[in-house]
């Protein structure tokens, strides 16, 4: 069927005489409806919204009085009716539309106020399939889209935060809704239903185990309009997806300035890394700069872990992000505030620690309530020109891998512990990544180089600098282990690590020259373990 264009003038102001209110979230509903009623607007409502308005003493029509048809099928069918959608979609200045409305007894609806079943919240709490499906709203999105499409005549309100501005505009314009408001709210409504449908379709794809559905939608709700993006000439906003993963998006900000684009990016990287370390086993701290770790360490306490992490690269730590895997205490806080730090993120903080942090009014403190599960599934989305790259979150954990010793010498127990530590960290370093570790602490990190051997050399150079800064006579890398995020294509990177003092190596393996690399390791007296899992990060 051909789409017929109805080209009619868009009125700058539209009187609001009748409003349909049908919301799940009833925050501010009664006050909003009361304000509309006080301005002579006839109220129509449905289900629980109708009940709330009636109990508040407002004069309101039940939707069944408009449709002359009862709610059926447990409320699944109540607003999907011509009397509703005709009232929302009719072009008021079109003679044919007006004739149809008159013939069928349809009254125009000038304002629709609605929000949707909390599908995202329900599935985020682990609802079963049937419960998830039952919480997919049908009537709400249909009415929202109808009202938004016909914004030339209808005002659509989907967010309680907009109730006050709608009343303000009605008062300002003698009970009429201006076109600027209608357009703005229509865009917001379409964005809301798009994000809602994205959540539903992605959840269903996950339920089906479909990692590459024919259409992939991504949606979120604006959490913050940022001063600028990665650079001052770029505009930016922070959107939340509704995923309840502990981290920067779900954390409580206790104090400090508003987070910037780069703060959020770096803080996410820091917390995802430190979440790899089980607090039941050890205290751990990660210090991040430009999304790369400049120091990571375990310790008997968070203070000790921080001091060891800082030792790895005290220069780069300036202006960095500090992430902890346990409750921030006073002793750790006292050490952290000695160095200029942008953000501290932790599952919790005690009162003494918060008092210490409070003295640094610009220092942001974020509390997450828990750690992110490194094994949890999820999506990672990256934009490219004209498209999206979508992949599963890298949820490989070294403790779950079948580690294979491929050299004549097997690593000692201490070496093996450090190898696992190093591989955990390498997973979160930009490729090509080389990480030197000794006694549960990084002693050199080489990140983001085009050549793996260059990353090995940079990590060694960083370790020399750290040794000098610590006033030590013996290089920190002497007797260390080394991790590589991907295989060594040649023996040169491995030998560079050995020259720096490494005694054991962990890497995925899989190179055509694995045999040559293994032979070189044997000749150098190195122990080498292969994981079978690569951790590229770009």
Short mmCIF file of C-alpha atoms in Angstrom, two decimals:
data_model
loop_
_atom_site.label_atom_id
_atom_site.label_comp_id
_atom_site.label_asym_id
_atom_site.label_seq_id
_atom_site.Cartn_x
_atom_site.Cartn_y
_atom_site.Cartn_z
CA UNK A 1 0.00 0.00 0.00
CA UNK A 2 1.35 3.42 -0.95
CA UNK A 3 1.97 5.97 1.80
CA UNK A 4 -0.11 9.06 1.18
CA UNK A 5 1.50 12.34 2.18
CA UNK A 6 -0.75 14.69 4.13
CA UNK A 7 0.86 18.09 3.78
CA UNK A 8 -0.89 20.45 6.18
CA UNK A 9 0.39 23.47 8.12
CA UNK A 10 1.75 22.65 11.58
CA UNK A 11 0.06 24.86 14.17
CA UNK A 12 2.55 26.69 16.39
CA UNK A 13 0.24 26.32 19.39
CA UNK A 14 -2.26 23.55 20.14
CA UNK A 15 -4.86 23.79 22.95
CA UNK A 16 -4.66 20.87 25.37
CA UNK A 17 -8.23 19.85 26.16
CA UNK A 18 -7.97 16.11 26.73
CA UNK A 19 -5.10 14.06 28.20
CA UNK A 20 -4.58 10.30 28.37
CA UNK A 21 -2.39 9.19 31.27
CA UNK A 22 -1.14 5.59 31.40
CA UNK A 23 2.08 5.09 33.36
CA UNK A 24 3.90 2.30 35.17
CA UNK A 25 6.13 4.68 37.13
CA UNK A 26 3.66 6.83 39.01
CA UNK A 27 6.23 9.29 40.35
CA UNK A 28 4.61 12.74 40.24
CA UNK A 29 1.54 11.43 38.41
CA UNK A 30 -1.09 12.76 40.80
CA UNK A 31 0.48 16.23 40.96
CA UNK A 32 0.79 16.38 37.16
CA UNK A 33 -2.77 15.20 36.61
CA UNK A 34 -4.03 17.65 39.24
CA UNK A 35 -2.27 20.51 37.49
CA UNK A 36 -3.79 19.49 34.15
CA UNK A 37 -7.25 19.14 35.65
CA UNK A 38 -6.97 22.53 37.34
CA UNK A 39 -6.33 24.00 33.89
CA UNK A 40 -9.52 22.52 32.48
CA UNK A 41 -8.00 19.43 30.84
CA UNK A 42 -10.23 16.34 30.73
CA UNK A 43 -8.42 13.29 32.12
CA UNK A 44 -8.59 9.75 30.74
CA UNK A 45 -6.61 6.93 32.31
CA UNK A 46 -6.02 3.19 32.51
CA UNK A 47 -5.57 0.45 35.10
CA UNK A 48 -3.38 1.38 38.04
CA UNK A 49 -3.02 4.97 36.86
CA UNK A 50 -6.80 5.38 36.83
CA UNK A 51 -7.02 3.90 40.31
CA UNK A 52 -4.33 6.27 41.66
CA UNK A 53 -6.05 9.30 40.21
CA UNK A 54 -9.48 8.25 41.48
CA UNK A 55 -8.09 7.66 44.96
CA UNK A 56 -6.60 11.16 44.83
CA UNK A 57 -10.09 12.53 44.27
CA UNK A 58 -9.64 13.58 40.65
CA UNK A 59 -12.36 13.44 38.04
CA UNK A 60 -11.11 10.96 35.47
CA UNK A 61 -12.59 8.70 32.76
CA UNK A 62 -11.61 5.04 32.63
CA UNK A 63 -10.31 4.04 29.20
CA UNK A 64 -13.17 1.56 28.85
CA UNK A 65 -15.59 4.52 28.90
CA UNK A 66 -13.78 5.85 25.83
CA UNK A 67 -13.48 2.57 23.94
CA UNK A 68 -16.77 1.06 25.14
CA UNK A 69 -14.78 -2.13 25.45
CA UNK A 70 -13.49 -3.73 28.65
CA UNK A 71 -9.90 -4.64 29.46
CA UNK A 72 -9.34 -8.29 28.47
CA UNK A 73 -6.65 -10.94 28.62
CA UNK A 74 -5.22 -9.81 31.97
CA UNK A 75 -4.88 -6.25 30.73
CA UNK A 76 -2.93 -7.17 27.60
CA UNK A 77 -5.66 -5.57 25.50
CA UNK A 78 -7.06 -2.27 26.73
CA UNK A 79 -5.69 0.63 24.67
CA UNK A 80 -5.20 -1.06 21.28
CA UNK A 81 -8.43 0.42 19.98
CA UNK A 82 -9.42 2.92 17.22
CA UNK A 83 -10.96 5.25 19.80
CA UNK A 84 -7.51 5.61 21.37
CA UNK A 85 -5.23 5.53 18.35
CA UNK A 86 -7.63 7.54 16.22
CA UNK A 87 -7.64 10.18 18.93
CA UNK A 88 -3.85 10.22 18.97
CA UNK A 89 -3.14 9.98 15.24
CA UNK A 90 -5.83 12.13 13.63
CA UNK A 91 -4.70 15.16 11.66
CA UNK A 92 -6.87 17.86 13.14
CA UNK A 93 -6.82 20.07 10.02
CA UNK A 94 -7.65 17.26 7.60
CA UNK A 95 -11.32 17.16 6.56
CA UNK A 96 -11.30 13.40 5.87
CA UNK A 97 -9.78 12.65 9.28
CA UNK A 98 -12.32 14.87 10.99
CA UNK A 99 -15.15 13.18 9.12
CA UNK A 100 -13.88 9.75 10.22
CA UNK A 101 -13.64 10.89 13.83
CA UNK A 102 -17.19 12.25 13.70
CA UNK A 103 -18.55 9.10 12.04
CA UNK A 104 -16.99 6.81 14.65
CA UNK A 105 -17.43 8.98 17.73
CA UNK A 106 -13.69 9.53 18.25
CA UNK A 107 -12.52 12.45 20.37
CA UNK A 108 -9.03 13.86 19.91
CA UNK A 109 -6.35 13.27 22.55
CA UNK A 110 -4.11 16.32 22.86
CA UNK A 111 -1.63 15.03 25.41
CA UNK A 112 -0.40 11.51 26.09
CA UNK A 113 1.54 10.77 29.26
CA UNK A 114 3.01 7.30 29.44
CA UNK A 115 6.01 5.29 30.55
CA UNK A 116 6.70 1.63 30.00
CA UNK A 117 6.76 -1.65 31.88
CA UNK A 118 10.18 -1.92 33.58
CA UNK A 119 11.48 -4.61 31.25
CA UNK A 120 15.13 -3.58 31.63
CA UNK A 121 14.97 -3.69 35.43
CA UNK A 122 13.17 -7.03 35.48
CA UNK A 123 15.63 -8.87 33.24
CA UNK A 124 18.63 -7.19 34.91
CA UNK A 125 17.53 -8.95 38.12
CA UNK A 126 17.73 -12.32 36.38
CA UNK A 127 14.08 -12.92 35.52
CA UNK A 128 13.22 -16.17 33.78
CA UNK A 129 12.14 -16.20 30.15
CA UNK A 130 8.39 -16.17 30.78
CA UNK A 131 8.64 -13.28 33.25
CA UNK A 132 10.80 -11.33 30.83
CA UNK A 133 8.31 -11.79 28.00
CA UNK A 134 5.39 -10.80 30.21
CA UNK A 135 7.15 -7.52 31.01
CA UNK A 136 7.44 -6.50 27.35
CA UNK A 137 5.12 -3.53 26.99
CA UNK A 138 2.97 -3.40 23.86
CA UNK A 139 0.26 -0.81 24.38
CA UNK A 140 2.59 1.74 25.93
CA UNK A 141 5.08 1.89 23.06
CA UNK A 142 2.22 1.87 20.53
CA UNK A 143 0.56 4.91 22.10
CA UNK A 144 3.90 6.63 22.64
CA UNK A 145 4.90 6.24 19.01
CA UNK A 146 1.45 7.30 17.79
CA UNK A 147 1.51 10.47 19.88
CA UNK A 148 5.12 11.21 18.91
CA UNK A 149 4.41 10.76 15.21
CA UNK A 150 1.48 13.16 15.45
CA UNK A 151 3.42 15.77 17.44
CA UNK A 152 2.05 18.40 15.09
CA UNK A 153 -1.07 18.16 17.29
CA UNK A 154 -0.21 15.95 20.28
CA UNK A 155 2.14 16.48 23.21
CA UNK A 156 3.80 13.22 24.33
CA UNK A 157 5.31 13.01 27.83
CA UNK A 158 7.41 9.96 28.70
CA UNK A 159 9.52 11.22 31.60
CA UNK A 160 8.28 12.51 34.98
CA UNK A 161 11.18 14.96 34.86
CA UNK A 162 9.29 16.80 32.09
CA UNK A 163 5.99 17.27 33.97
CA UNK A 164 6.95 20.66 35.40
CA UNK A 165 8.15 22.06 32.07
CA UNK A 166 4.92 20.96 30.35
CA UNK A 167 2.80 22.79 32.94
CA UNK A 168 5.10 25.82 32.66
CA UNK A 169 4.62 25.96 28.88
CA UNK A 170 0.85 25.55 29.17
CA UNK A 171 0.68 28.44 31.61
CA UNK A 172 2.96 30.53 29.48
CA UNK A 173 0.80 29.95 26.40
CA UNK A 174 -2.74 30.13 27.80
CA UNK A 175 -3.28 26.36 27.98
CA UNK A 176 -1.65 25.70 24.61
CA UNK A 177 1.34 23.52 23.83
CA UNK A 178 4.05 25.12 21.63
CA UNK A 179 5.53 23.29 18.65
CA UNK A 180 9.09 23.52 20.03
CA UNK A 181 8.01 21.59 23.12
CA UNK A 182 6.07 19.05 21.09
CA UNK A 183 9.03 18.37 18.80
CA UNK A 184 11.47 18.03 21.69
CA UNK A 185 9.23 15.62 23.58
CA UNK A 186 8.50 13.62 20.41
CA UNK A 187 12.20 13.06 19.80
CA UNK A 188 12.62 11.97 23.39
CA UNK A 189 9.70 9.57 23.06
CA UNK A 190 11.07 7.92 19.93
CA UNK A 191 14.48 7.61 21.59
CA UNK A 192 12.86 5.95 24.61
CA UNK A 193 10.94 3.37 22.60
CA UNK A 194 14.03 2.70 20.47
CA UNK A 195 16.13 2.05 23.57
CA UNK A 196 13.35 -0.13 24.99
CA UNK A 197 13.11 -2.22 21.83
CA UNK A 198 16.90 -2.50 21.76
CA UNK A 199 16.86 -3.92 25.28
CA UNK A 200 14.15 -6.43 24.33
CA UNK A 201 15.81 -7.56 21.11
CA UNK A 202 19.25 -7.91 22.70
CA UNK A 203 17.81 -9.87 25.61
CA UNK A 204 15.99 -12.22 23.26
CA UNK A 205 19.14 -12.70 21.17
CA UNK A 206 20.99 -13.59 24.36
CA UNK A 207 18.26 -16.01 25.40
CA UNK A 208 18.52 -17.69 22.01
CA UNK A 209 22.30 -17.77 22.08
CA UNK A 210 22.37 -15.71 18.89
CA UNK A 211 25.58 -13.68 18.93
CA UNK A 212 25.02 -12.18 15.48
CA UNK A 213 21.31 -11.36 15.05
CA UNK A 214 20.21 -9.96 11.69
CA UNK A 215 19.63 -6.54 13.27
CA UNK A 216 21.50 -5.20 16.29
CA UNK A 217 20.20 -2.19 18.20
CA UNK A 218 21.98 -0.32 20.98
CA UNK A 219 20.19 2.03 23.33
CA UNK A 220 20.76 3.98 26.51
CA UNK A 221 19.43 6.75 28.73
CA UNK A 222 21.28 10.04 29.06
CA UNK A 223 23.00 10.22 32.42
CA UNK A 224 25.17 13.26 31.86
CA UNK A 225 25.75 15.97 29.29
CA UNK A 226 29.52 16.41 29.34
CA UNK A 227 31.49 19.63 28.99
CA UNK A 228 33.26 17.99 26.05
CA UNK A 229 34.43 14.64 24.79
CA UNK A 230 37.89 13.16 24.48
CA UNK A 231 39.05 16.63 23.34
CA UNK A 232 37.56 20.09 23.95
CA UNK A 233 36.29 20.46 20.38
CA UNK A 234 34.20 17.24 20.66
CA UNK A 235 30.69 17.19 22.16
CA UNK A 236 29.77 14.21 24.32
CA UNK A 237 27.19 12.61 26.57
CA UNK A 238 27.25 9.63 28.94
CA UNK A 239 24.44 7.11 28.43
CA UNK A 240 23.51 4.24 30.73
CA UNK A 241 22.31 0.97 29.23
CA UNK A 242 20.55 -0.42 32.28
CA UNK A 243 23.07 -3.24 32.75
CA UNK A 244 23.51 -3.64 36.50
CA UNK A 245 27.21 -4.46 36.32
CA UNK A 246 29.10 -2.82 39.20
CA UNK A 247 31.31 -0.08 37.82
CA UNK A 248 31.46 3.55 36.83
CA UNK A 249 27.93 3.64 35.37
CA UNK A 250 26.25 2.24 38.48
CA UNK A 251 28.51 3.71 41.17
CA UNK A 252 27.55 6.35 43.74
CA UNK A 253 29.72 9.44 43.51
CA UNK A 254 30.42 10.48 47.07
CA UNK A 255 32.35 13.64 46.30
CA UNK A 256 34.43 15.52 43.75
CA UNK A 257 33.95 17.22 40.41
CA UNK A 258 31.74 15.86 37.66
CA UNK A 259 33.39 13.02 35.80
CA UNK A 260 34.76 13.88 32.37
CA UNK A 261 34.64 11.70 29.26
CA UNK A 262 38.24 10.56 29.83
CA UNK A 263 37.60 10.04 33.55
CA UNK A 264 34.75 7.66 32.79
CA UNK A 265 36.73 5.76 30.18
CA UNK A 266 39.77 5.38 32.44
CA UNK A 267 37.75 4.58 35.55
CA UNK A 268 35.92 1.81 33.72
CA UNK A 269 39.25 0.33 32.61
CA UNK A 270 40.61 0.53 36.16
CA UNK A 271 37.64 -1.12 37.83
CA UNK A 272 37.32 -3.89 35.24
CA UNK A 273 40.98 -4.74 35.86
CA UNK A 274 40.89 -4.72 39.65
CA UNK A 275 37.72 -6.84 39.56
CA UNK A 276 39.89 -9.70 38.26
CA UNK A 277 41.32 -10.02 41.79
CA UNK A 278 39.15 -11.88 44.31
CA UNK A 279 39.15 -9.93 47.60
CA UNK A 280 38.66 -13.20 49.49
CA UNK A 281 42.14 -14.18 48.31
CA UNK A 282 44.04 -10.89 48.34
CA UNK A 283 43.85 -7.12 48.48
CA UNK A 284 44.59 -5.54 45.09
CA UNK A 285 45.01 -2.07 43.61
CA UNK A 286 45.24 -0.90 39.99
CA UNK A 287 46.45 2.52 38.88
CA UNK A 288 45.34 3.53 35.38
CA UNK A 289 46.41 6.30 33.01
CA UNK A 290 44.90 6.71 29.54
CA UNK A 291 43.07 3.37 29.92
CA UNK A 292 46.33 1.46 30.51
CA UNK A 293 47.61 0.18 33.85
CA UNK A 294 50.78 1.88 35.04
CA UNK A 295 50.85 -0.23 38.19
CA UNK A 296 48.94 -3.19 39.64
CA UNK A 297 49.71 -5.10 42.82
CA UNK A 298 48.44 -7.48 45.44
CA UNK A 299 49.23 -7.03 49.12
CA UNK A 300 48.42 -8.01 52.65
CA UNK A 301 46.47 -4.74 52.83
CA UNK A 302 45.17 -2.17 50.37
CA UNK A 303 47.86 0.23 51.58
CA UNK A 304 50.60 -2.26 50.78
CA UNK A 305 49.03 -3.08 47.41
CA UNK A 306 48.83 0.63 46.54
CA UNK A 307 52.45 1.27 47.50
CA UNK A 308 53.63 -1.64 45.34
CA UNK A 309 51.43 -0.56 42.42
CA UNK A 310 52.72 3.01 42.68
CA UNK A 311 56.33 1.79 42.71
CA UNK A 312 55.92 0.36 39.19
CA UNK A 313 55.54 3.77 37.53
CA UNK A 314 55.23 6.69 39.97
CA UNK A 315 55.58 9.27 37.19
CA UNK A 316 52.62 8.00 35.12
CA UNK A 317 50.47 7.57 38.25
CA UNK A 318 50.25 11.37 38.60
CA UNK A 319 46.73 12.37 37.55
CA UNK A 320 45.65 8.73 37.28
CA UNK A 321 42.74 6.59 38.43
CA UNK A 322 43.05 4.31 41.47
CA UNK A 323 40.83 1.23 41.71
CA UNK A 324 40.67 -1.04 44.75
CA UNK A 325 39.05 -4.45 45.18
CA UNK A 326 38.02 -3.93 48.80
CA UNK A 327 36.70 -1.34 51.23
CA UNK A 328 38.89 1.73 51.17
CA UNK A 329 40.33 2.30 54.65
CA UNK A 330 42.13 5.22 56.24
CA UNK A 331 45.66 3.83 55.85
CA UNK A 332 45.19 3.31 52.09
CA UNK A 333 43.44 6.68 51.68
CA UNK A 334 46.30 8.49 53.42
CA UNK A 335 48.77 7.08 50.89
CA UNK A 336 46.60 7.71 47.83
CA UNK A 337 46.02 11.41 48.57
CA UNK A 338 49.79 12.01 48.66
CA UNK A 339 49.75 11.77 44.85
CA UNK A 340 47.47 13.89 42.64
CA UNK A 341 44.69 11.49 41.64
CA UNK A 342 41.63 12.13 39.49
CA UNK A 343 39.33 9.32 40.68
CA UNK A 344 39.23 6.62 43.34
CA UNK A 345 36.80 3.76 42.75
CA UNK A 346 36.14 0.95 45.22
CA UNK A 347 33.30 -1.31 46.36
CA UNK A 348 33.03 0.70 49.58
CA UNK A 349 34.86 3.07 51.92
CA UNK A 350 34.84 3.48 55.68
CA UNK A 351 34.06 6.76 57.41
CA UNK A 352 37.68 7.48 58.30
CA UNK A 353 38.75 7.06 54.69
CA UNK A 354 35.96 9.34 53.44
CA UNK A 355 37.02 12.04 55.90
CA UNK A 356 40.57 11.90 54.50
CA UNK A 357 39.33 12.03 50.90
CA UNK A 358 36.99 14.94 51.76
CA UNK A 359 40.02 17.17 52.32
CA UNK A 360 40.67 16.91 48.57
CA UNK A 361 37.43 18.48 47.37
CA UNK A 362 38.07 17.90 43.65
CA UNK A 363 39.05 14.23 44.06
CA UNK A 364 36.19 12.03 42.88
CA UNK A 365 35.28 9.06 45.08
CA UNK A 366 33.04 6.40 43.54
CA UNK A 367 31.57 3.47 45.47
CA UNK A 368 30.18 0.55 43.49
CA UNK A 369 28.75 -1.77 46.12
CA UNK A 370 30.63 -4.75 44.68
CA UNK A 371 33.05 -5.95 42.03
CA UNK A 372 32.31 -6.68 38.39
CA UNK A 373 32.21 -10.39 37.54
CA UNK A 374 35.07 -11.00 35.08
CA UNK A 375 33.34 -14.16 33.86
CA UNK A 376 29.97 -12.52 33.14
CA UNK A 377 28.69 -12.30 29.58
CA UNK A 378 28.10 -8.95 27.94
CA UNK A 379 28.44 -6.96 24.75
CA UNK A 380 31.25 -4.71 23.61
CA UNK A 381 30.33 -2.21 20.89
CA UNK A 382 32.65 -0.03 18.83
CA UNK A 383 31.71 2.33 16.04
CA UNK A 384 33.44 2.34 12.67
CA UNK A 385 32.61 4.46 9.64
CA UNK A 386 29.19 3.32 8.50
CA UNK A 387 28.81 0.53 11.02
CA UNK A 388 29.19 -1.11 14.39
CA UNK A 389 31.57 -3.81 15.55
CA UNK A 390 29.83 -5.93 18.19
CA UNK A 391 31.50 -8.71 20.13
CA UNK A 392 31.12 -10.55 23.42
CA UNK A 393 32.94 -9.11 26.41
CA UNK A 394 36.38 -10.70 26.93
CA UNK A 395 35.39 -12.85 29.90
CA UNK A 396 38.29 -15.30 29.75
CA UNK A 397 39.90 -15.80 33.16
CA UNK A 398 43.36 -17.33 33.51
CA UNK A 399 42.28 -19.48 36.48
CA UNK A 400 39.86 -21.31 34.16
CA UNK A 401 42.44 -22.09 31.46
CA UNK A 402 44.34 -25.31 30.85
CA UNK A 403 47.88 -24.03 31.22
CA UNK A 404 50.50 -26.09 29.39
CA UNK A 405 54.17 -26.12 30.29
CA UNK A 406 56.02 -26.31 26.95
CA UNK A 407 59.64 -25.93 28.11
CA UNK A 408 62.05 -28.35 29.73
CA UNK A 409 61.83 -26.42 32.97
CA UNK A 410 58.47 -26.01 34.69
CA UNK A 411 57.79 -22.81 36.61
CA UNK A 412 58.13 -22.86 40.38
CA UNK A 413 55.02 -22.30 42.50
CA UNK A 414 55.95 -18.63 43.02
CA UNK A 415 56.63 -18.17 39.31
CA UNK A 416 53.29 -19.76 38.43
CA UNK A 417 51.42 -17.44 40.78
CA UNK A 418 53.17 -14.44 39.25
CA UNK A 419 52.52 -15.73 35.72
CA UNK A 420 48.79 -15.89 36.40
CA UNK A 421 48.91 -12.41 37.92
CA UNK A 422 50.77 -11.06 34.89
CA UNK A 423 48.31 -12.62 32.44
CA UNK A 424 45.37 -11.11 34.35
CA UNK A 425 46.93 -7.70 33.93
CA UNK A 426 47.96 -8.22 30.28
CA UNK A 427 44.30 -8.82 29.43
CA UNK A 428 43.68 -5.15 30.29
CA UNK A 429 46.70 -3.60 28.54
CA UNK A 430 46.43 -2.18 25.03
CA UNK A 431 48.08 -4.41 22.43
CA UNK A 432 50.82 -5.20 21.90
CA UNK A 433 51.12 -5.80 25.64
CA UNK A 434 54.06 -6.99 27.71
CA UNK A 435 53.82 -7.12 31.51
CA UNK A 436 56.68 -7.85 33.94
CA UNK A 437 55.64 -9.07 37.40
CA UNK A 438 57.51 -10.02 40.53
CA UNK A 439 56.07 -11.11 43.88
CA UNK A 440 52.50 -10.14 43.02
CA UNK A 441 53.23 -6.69 41.61
CA UNK A 442 53.90 -5.27 38.17
CA UNK A 443 57.46 -4.01 37.76
CA UNK A 444 57.18 -2.92 34.12
CA UNK A 445 54.36 -2.48 31.60
CA UNK A 446 54.78 -2.05 27.84
CA UNK A 447 51.57 -1.03 26.09
CA UNK A 448 50.17 -0.19 22.69
CA UNK A 449 53.22 -0.74 20.50
CA UNK A 450 53.12 -1.90 16.91
CA UNK A 451 55.97 -4.34 17.61
CA UNK A 452 55.90 -6.80 20.51
CA UNK A 453 59.64 -6.53 20.99
CA UNK A 454 59.24 -2.75 21.38
CA UNK A 455 56.65 -3.32 24.12
CA UNK A 456 59.13 -5.64 25.86
CA UNK A 457 61.88 -3.03 25.66
CA UNK A 458 59.60 -0.22 26.89
CA UNK A 459 58.45 -2.33 29.83
CA UNK A 460 62.09 -3.03 30.69
CA UNK A 461 62.96 0.67 30.42
CA UNK A 462 60.02 1.52 32.69
CA UNK A 463 61.35 -1.03 35.20
CA UNK A 464 64.79 0.63 35.14
CA UNK A 465 63.16 4.00 35.84
CA UNK A 466 61.13 2.51 38.69
CA UNK A 467 64.23 0.88 40.16
CA UNK A 468 66.04 4.22 40.16
CA UNK A 469 63.02 6.04 41.62
CA UNK A 470 62.85 3.48 44.44
CA UNK A 471 66.58 3.88 45.16
CA UNK A 472 67.26 0.19 44.60
CA UNK A 473 70.53 -1.27 43.38
CA UNK A 474 69.06 -4.47 41.94
CA UNK A 475 66.69 -4.10 38.95
CA UNK A 476 63.06 -4.82 39.81
CA UNK A 477 62.89 -7.15 36.82
CA UNK A 478 65.64 -9.46 38.10
CA UNK A 479 63.91 -12.78 38.74
CA UNK A 480 60.55 -11.55 37.41
CA UNK A 481 58.10 -13.26 35.08
CA UNK A 482 56.65 -11.85 31.86
CA UNK A 483 53.23 -12.07 30.20
CA UNK A 484 52.35 -11.38 26.59
CA UNK A 485 48.77 -10.79 25.47
CA UNK A 486 49.41 -12.67 22.21
CA UNK A 487 51.99 -15.11 20.88
CA UNK A 488 55.61 -14.19 20.27
CA UNK A 489 55.94 -14.30 16.47
CA UNK A 490 59.72 -14.46 16.82
CA UNK A 491 62.13 -15.24 19.62
CA UNK A 492 63.41 -11.64 19.81
CA UNK A 493 60.66 -10.40 22.15
CA UNK A 494 61.17 -13.38 24.44
CA UNK A 495 64.94 -12.88 24.52
CA UNK A 496 64.45 -9.17 25.25
CA UNK A 497 62.41 -10.16 28.30
CA UNK A 498 65.10 -12.62 29.37
CA UNK A 499 67.73 -9.87 29.08
CA UNK A 500 65.60 -7.74 31.39
CA UNK A 501 65.79 -10.49 34.01
CA UNK A 502 62.65 -12.59 33.41
CA UNK A 503 62.86 -16.25 34.38
CA UNK A 504 59.41 -17.45 33.25
CA UNK A 505 56.96 -16.59 30.48
CA UNK A 506 53.22 -16.91 29.93
CA UNK A 507 51.73 -16.42 26.47
CA UNK A 508 48.84 -17.79 24.39
CA UNK A 509 50.98 -19.66 21.85
CA UNK A 510 49.72 -20.41 18.37
CA UNK A 511 52.52 -18.96 16.25
CA UNK A 512 53.91 -20.79 13.25
CA UNK A 513 57.27 -20.38 15.00
CA UNK A 514 56.24 -21.68 18.42
CA UNK A 515 58.90 -24.39 18.20
CA UNK A 516 61.61 -21.78 17.60
CA UNK A 517 60.37 -19.68 20.51
CA UNK A 518 60.24 -22.73 22.81
CA UNK A 519 63.76 -23.71 21.79
CA UNK A 520 64.98 -20.19 22.55
CA UNK A 521 63.30 -20.32 25.94
CA UNK A 522 64.96 -23.65 26.73
CA UNK A 523 68.34 -22.32 25.67
CA UNK A 524 67.87 -19.30 27.95
CA UNK A 525 66.76 -21.51 30.86
CA UNK A 526 63.27 -20.01 30.92
CA UNK A 527 60.12 -21.77 31.99
CA UNK A 528 57.23 -21.10 29.60
CA UNK A 529 53.50 -21.69 29.91
CA UNK A 530 50.96 -21.42 27.09
CA UNK A 531 47.34 -20.52 27.80
CA UNK A 532 45.67 -21.12 24.42
CA UNK A 533 43.76 -17.83 24.85
CA UNK A 534 44.71 -14.49 23.35
CA UNK A 535 43.79 -11.15 24.92
CA UNK A 536 44.16 -8.50 22.20
CA UNK A 537 42.81 -5.11 23.27
CA UNK A 538 42.59 -2.19 20.86
#
